[in-house]
Coordinates of C-alpha atoms in Angstrom, one line a residue:
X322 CA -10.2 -30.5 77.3
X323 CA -12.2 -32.5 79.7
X324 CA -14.7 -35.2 77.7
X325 CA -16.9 -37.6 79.7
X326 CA -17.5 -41.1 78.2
X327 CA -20.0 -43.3 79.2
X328 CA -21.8 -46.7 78.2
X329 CA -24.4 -49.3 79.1
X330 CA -27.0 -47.8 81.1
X331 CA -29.1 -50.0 80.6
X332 CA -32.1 -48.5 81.8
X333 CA -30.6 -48.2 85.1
X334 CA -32.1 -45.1 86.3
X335 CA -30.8 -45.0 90.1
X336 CA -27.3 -45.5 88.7
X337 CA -27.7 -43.2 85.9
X338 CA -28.8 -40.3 88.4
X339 CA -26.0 -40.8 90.1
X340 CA -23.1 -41.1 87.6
X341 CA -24.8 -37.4 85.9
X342 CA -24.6 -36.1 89.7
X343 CA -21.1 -37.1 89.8
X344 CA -20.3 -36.1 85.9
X345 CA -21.7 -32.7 86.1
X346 CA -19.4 -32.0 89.1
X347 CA -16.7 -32.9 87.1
X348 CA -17.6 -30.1 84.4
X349 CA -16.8 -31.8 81.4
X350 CA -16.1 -29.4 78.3
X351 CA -18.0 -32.4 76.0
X352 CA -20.4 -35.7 76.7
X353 CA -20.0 -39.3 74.6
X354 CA -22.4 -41.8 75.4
X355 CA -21.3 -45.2 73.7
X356 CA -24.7 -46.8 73.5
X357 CA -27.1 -49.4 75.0
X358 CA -29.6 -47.4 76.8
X359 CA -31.9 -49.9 77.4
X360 CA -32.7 -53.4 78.4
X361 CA -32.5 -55.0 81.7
X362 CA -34.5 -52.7 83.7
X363 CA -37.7 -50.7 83.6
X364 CA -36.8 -47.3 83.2
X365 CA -35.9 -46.8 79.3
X366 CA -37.9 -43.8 78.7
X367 CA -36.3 -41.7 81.5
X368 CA -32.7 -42.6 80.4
X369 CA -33.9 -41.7 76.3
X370 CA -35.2 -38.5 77.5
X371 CA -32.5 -37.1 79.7
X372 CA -29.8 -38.1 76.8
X373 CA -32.0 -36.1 74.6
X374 CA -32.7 -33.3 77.1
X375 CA -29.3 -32.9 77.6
X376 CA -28.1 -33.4 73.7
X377 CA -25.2 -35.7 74.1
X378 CA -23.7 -37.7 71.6
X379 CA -25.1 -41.3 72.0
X380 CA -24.1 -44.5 69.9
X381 CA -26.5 -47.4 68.5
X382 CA -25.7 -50.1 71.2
X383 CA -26.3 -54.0 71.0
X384 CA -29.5 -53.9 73.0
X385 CA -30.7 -50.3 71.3
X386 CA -29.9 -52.1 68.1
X387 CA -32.8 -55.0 68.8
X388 CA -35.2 -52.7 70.0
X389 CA -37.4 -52.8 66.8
X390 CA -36.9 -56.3 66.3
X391 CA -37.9 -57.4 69.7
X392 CA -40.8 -54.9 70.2
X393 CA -42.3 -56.4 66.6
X394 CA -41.5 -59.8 67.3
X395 CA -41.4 -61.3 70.6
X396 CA -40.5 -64.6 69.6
X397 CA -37.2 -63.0 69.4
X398 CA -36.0 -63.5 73.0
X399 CA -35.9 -67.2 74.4
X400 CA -37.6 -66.5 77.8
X401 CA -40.7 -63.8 77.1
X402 CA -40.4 -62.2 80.3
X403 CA -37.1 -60.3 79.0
X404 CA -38.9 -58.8 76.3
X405 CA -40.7 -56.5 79.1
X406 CA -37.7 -54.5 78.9
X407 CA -38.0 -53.3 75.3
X408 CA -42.0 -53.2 75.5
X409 CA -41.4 -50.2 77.7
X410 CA -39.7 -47.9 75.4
X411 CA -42.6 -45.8 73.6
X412 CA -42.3 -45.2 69.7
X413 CA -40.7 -42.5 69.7
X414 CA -38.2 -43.1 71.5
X415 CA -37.6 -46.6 69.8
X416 CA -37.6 -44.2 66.7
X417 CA -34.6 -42.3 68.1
X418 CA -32.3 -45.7 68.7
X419 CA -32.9 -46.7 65.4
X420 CA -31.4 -43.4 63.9
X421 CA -28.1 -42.9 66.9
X422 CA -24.9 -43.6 64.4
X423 CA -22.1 -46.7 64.7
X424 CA -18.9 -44.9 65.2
X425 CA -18.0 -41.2 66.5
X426 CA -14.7 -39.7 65.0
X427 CA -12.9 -37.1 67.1
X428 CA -9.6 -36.2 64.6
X429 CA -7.4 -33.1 66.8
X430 CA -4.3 -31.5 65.8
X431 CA -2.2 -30.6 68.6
X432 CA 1.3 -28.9 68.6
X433 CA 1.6 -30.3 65.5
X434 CA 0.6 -33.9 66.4
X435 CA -2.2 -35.8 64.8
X436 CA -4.0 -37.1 67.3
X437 CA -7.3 -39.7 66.5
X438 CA -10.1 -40.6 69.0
X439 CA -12.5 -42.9 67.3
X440 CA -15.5 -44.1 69.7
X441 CA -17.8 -47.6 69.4
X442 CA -19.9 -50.1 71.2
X443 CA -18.5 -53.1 70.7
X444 CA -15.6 -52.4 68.2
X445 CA -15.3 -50.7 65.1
X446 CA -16.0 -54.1 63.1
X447 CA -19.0 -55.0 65.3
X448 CA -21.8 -53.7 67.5
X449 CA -21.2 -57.1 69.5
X450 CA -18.0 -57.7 69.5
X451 CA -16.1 -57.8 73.0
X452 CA -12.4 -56.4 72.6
X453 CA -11.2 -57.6 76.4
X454 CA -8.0 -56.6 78.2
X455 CA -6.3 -59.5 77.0
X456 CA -7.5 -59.7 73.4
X457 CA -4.9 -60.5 70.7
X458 CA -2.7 -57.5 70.3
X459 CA -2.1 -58.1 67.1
X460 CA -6.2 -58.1 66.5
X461 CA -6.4 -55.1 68.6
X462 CA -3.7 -53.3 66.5
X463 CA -5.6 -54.6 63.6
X464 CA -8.6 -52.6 64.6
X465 CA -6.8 -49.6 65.1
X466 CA -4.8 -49.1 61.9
X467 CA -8.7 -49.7 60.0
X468 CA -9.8 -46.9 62.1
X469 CA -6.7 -44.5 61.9
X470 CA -7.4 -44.7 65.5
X471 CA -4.9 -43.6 68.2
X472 CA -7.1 -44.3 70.8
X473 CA -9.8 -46.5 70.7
X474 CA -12.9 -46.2 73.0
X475 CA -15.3 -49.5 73.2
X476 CA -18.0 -50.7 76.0
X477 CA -19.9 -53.7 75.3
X478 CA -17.8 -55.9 77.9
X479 CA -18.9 -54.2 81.1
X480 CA -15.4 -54.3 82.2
X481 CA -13.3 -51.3 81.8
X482 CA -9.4 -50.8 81.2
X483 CA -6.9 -48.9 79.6
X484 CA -4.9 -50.6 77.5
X485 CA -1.3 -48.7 76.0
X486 CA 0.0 -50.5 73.3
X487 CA 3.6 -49.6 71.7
X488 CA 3.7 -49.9 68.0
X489 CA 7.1 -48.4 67.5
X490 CA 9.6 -47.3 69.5
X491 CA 8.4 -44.4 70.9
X492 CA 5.0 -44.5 69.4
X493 CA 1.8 -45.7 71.5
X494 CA -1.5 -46.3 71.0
X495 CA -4.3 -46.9 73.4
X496 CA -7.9 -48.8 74.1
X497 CA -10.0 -48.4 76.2
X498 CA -13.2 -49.9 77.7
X499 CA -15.1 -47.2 79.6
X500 CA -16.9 -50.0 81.6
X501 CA -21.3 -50.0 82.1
X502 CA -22.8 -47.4 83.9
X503 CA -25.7 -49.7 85.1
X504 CA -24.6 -52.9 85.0
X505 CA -20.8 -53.8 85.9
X506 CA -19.6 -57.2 85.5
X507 CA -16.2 -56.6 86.9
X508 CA -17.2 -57.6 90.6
X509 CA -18.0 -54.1 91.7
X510 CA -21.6 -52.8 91.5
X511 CA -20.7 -49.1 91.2
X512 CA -21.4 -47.1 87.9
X513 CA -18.3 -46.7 86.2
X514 CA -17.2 -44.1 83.2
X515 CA -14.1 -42.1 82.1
X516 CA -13.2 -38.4 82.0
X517 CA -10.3 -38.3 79.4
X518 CA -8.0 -35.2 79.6
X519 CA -6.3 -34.1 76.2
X520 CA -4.3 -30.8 76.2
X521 CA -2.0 -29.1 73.7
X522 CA 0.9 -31.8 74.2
X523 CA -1.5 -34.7 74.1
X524 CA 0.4 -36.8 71.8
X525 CA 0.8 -40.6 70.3
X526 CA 4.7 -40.3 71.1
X527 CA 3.9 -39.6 74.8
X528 CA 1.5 -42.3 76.5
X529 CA 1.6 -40.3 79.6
X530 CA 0.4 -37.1 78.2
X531 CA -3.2 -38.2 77.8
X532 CA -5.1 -38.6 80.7
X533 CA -7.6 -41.6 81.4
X534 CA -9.6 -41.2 84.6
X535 CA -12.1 -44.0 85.8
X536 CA -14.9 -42.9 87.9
X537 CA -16.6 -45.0 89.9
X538 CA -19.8 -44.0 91.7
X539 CA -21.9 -45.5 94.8
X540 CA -25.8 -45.7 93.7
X541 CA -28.8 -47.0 95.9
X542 CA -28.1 -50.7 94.3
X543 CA -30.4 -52.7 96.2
X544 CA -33.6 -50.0 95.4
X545 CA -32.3 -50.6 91.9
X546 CA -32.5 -54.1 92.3
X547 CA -35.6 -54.0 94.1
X548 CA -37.6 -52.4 91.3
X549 CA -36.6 -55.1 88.9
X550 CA -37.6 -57.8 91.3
X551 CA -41.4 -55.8 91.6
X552 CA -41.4 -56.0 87.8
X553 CA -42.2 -59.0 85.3
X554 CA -38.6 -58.6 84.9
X555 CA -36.5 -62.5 86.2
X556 CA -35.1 -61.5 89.3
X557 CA -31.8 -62.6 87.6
X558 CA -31.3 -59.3 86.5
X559 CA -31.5 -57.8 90.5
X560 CA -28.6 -60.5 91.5
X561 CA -26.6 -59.2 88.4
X562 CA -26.8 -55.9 89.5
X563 CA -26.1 -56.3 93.4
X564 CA -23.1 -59.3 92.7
X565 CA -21.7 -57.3 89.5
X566 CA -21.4 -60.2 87.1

């Protein structure tokens, strides 16, 4: 089974394009989004209604999270020309963030083998929490065994890795941060996300039998980063986007 994870869009239209161009090529057998749609750049509505259109299976991020709060209360957000951002998104398509769920639970049984995929933005404990590469391992186990998770998939960070941790001998578990879509921090500006490969002898005891694939995909960054700068949006957000930090 093929399954195509992706995260932090962030309104990024020219990337998103791209990275469904690429992900449809790929033929995926099932679609995760992990969340934050929007923010950052001026094309919320488009992003909403293609995850909608296509029916995938999207998280609550962070910035999807504040929506509401913003869009009521502009005081919210230190510098008001951010807010521009979440004024975009019509109501009912703010309606639909405030109803996407925390957490998706994928529970297979293969050969035997229990295998547990659990899905979240930030972590399982918090839509904000970062869980880097070189977080605690004993935290990241932590948040595992709460989740009965073999495999843990996050975004949040913007910075994607695969993590394999060994618990026992012979037994492994794994994170992993599927990186952002439309807005990398990880010093390269193309879209990332992950096509994860799980077959009948996918298993915990073997950390080579399931398959993590990072994609990365070229996008027209500096017409991205153009639109922003022809927006009331700071033009912070088009440096961000063409240095990747």
């Amino acid at each position: 089974m093929r399954i195509a994870l992706f995260s932090d869009i962030h309104a990024n239209l020219h990337a998103f394009e791209a990275m469904l161009q690429d992900m449809d090529s790929q033929k995926p057998d099932a679609v995760y989004c992990l969340g934050d749609l929007v923010g950052y750049h001026i094309y919320p509505n488009e992003i909403i209604d293609e995850i909608k259109r296509r029916g995938i299976a999207t998280l609550k991020g962070n910035h999807d999270e504040k929506v509401e709060s913003i869009a009521t209360n502009p005081e919210n957000l230190d510098e008001p020309g951010k807010k521009y951002a979440y004024h975009l998104i019509r109501e009912d398509n703010r309606d639909y963030l405030k109803t996407l769920p925390a957490h998706i639970r994928l529970e297979y049984k293969l050969s035997n083998n229990k295998l547990n995929l659990v899905f979240a933005h930030g972590s399982t404990r918090s839509i904000d929490e970062y869980v880097l590469i070189d977080t605690n391992e004993n935290y990241v186990l932590e948040l595992l065994d709460e989740a009965d998770a073999d495999m843990l998939f996050v975004g949040h960070s913007h910075k994607p890795y695969h993590r394999i941790l060994e618990i026992a001998e012979g037994k492994f578990k794994h994170i992993v941060n599927i990186g952002s879509v439309g807005k990398p921090k990880d010093g390269d500006p193309r879209g990332c996300y992950v096509i994860l490969i799980v077959n009948e002898n996918s298993s915990s005891l073997n950390k080579d039998s399931i398959q993590v694939q990072f994609r990365r995909v070229e996008y027209d960054v500096e017409a991205s980063a153009k639109a922003i700068e022809e927006s009331p949006l700071p033009n912070e957000f088009a440096e961000r986007l063409r240095s990747a930090d």
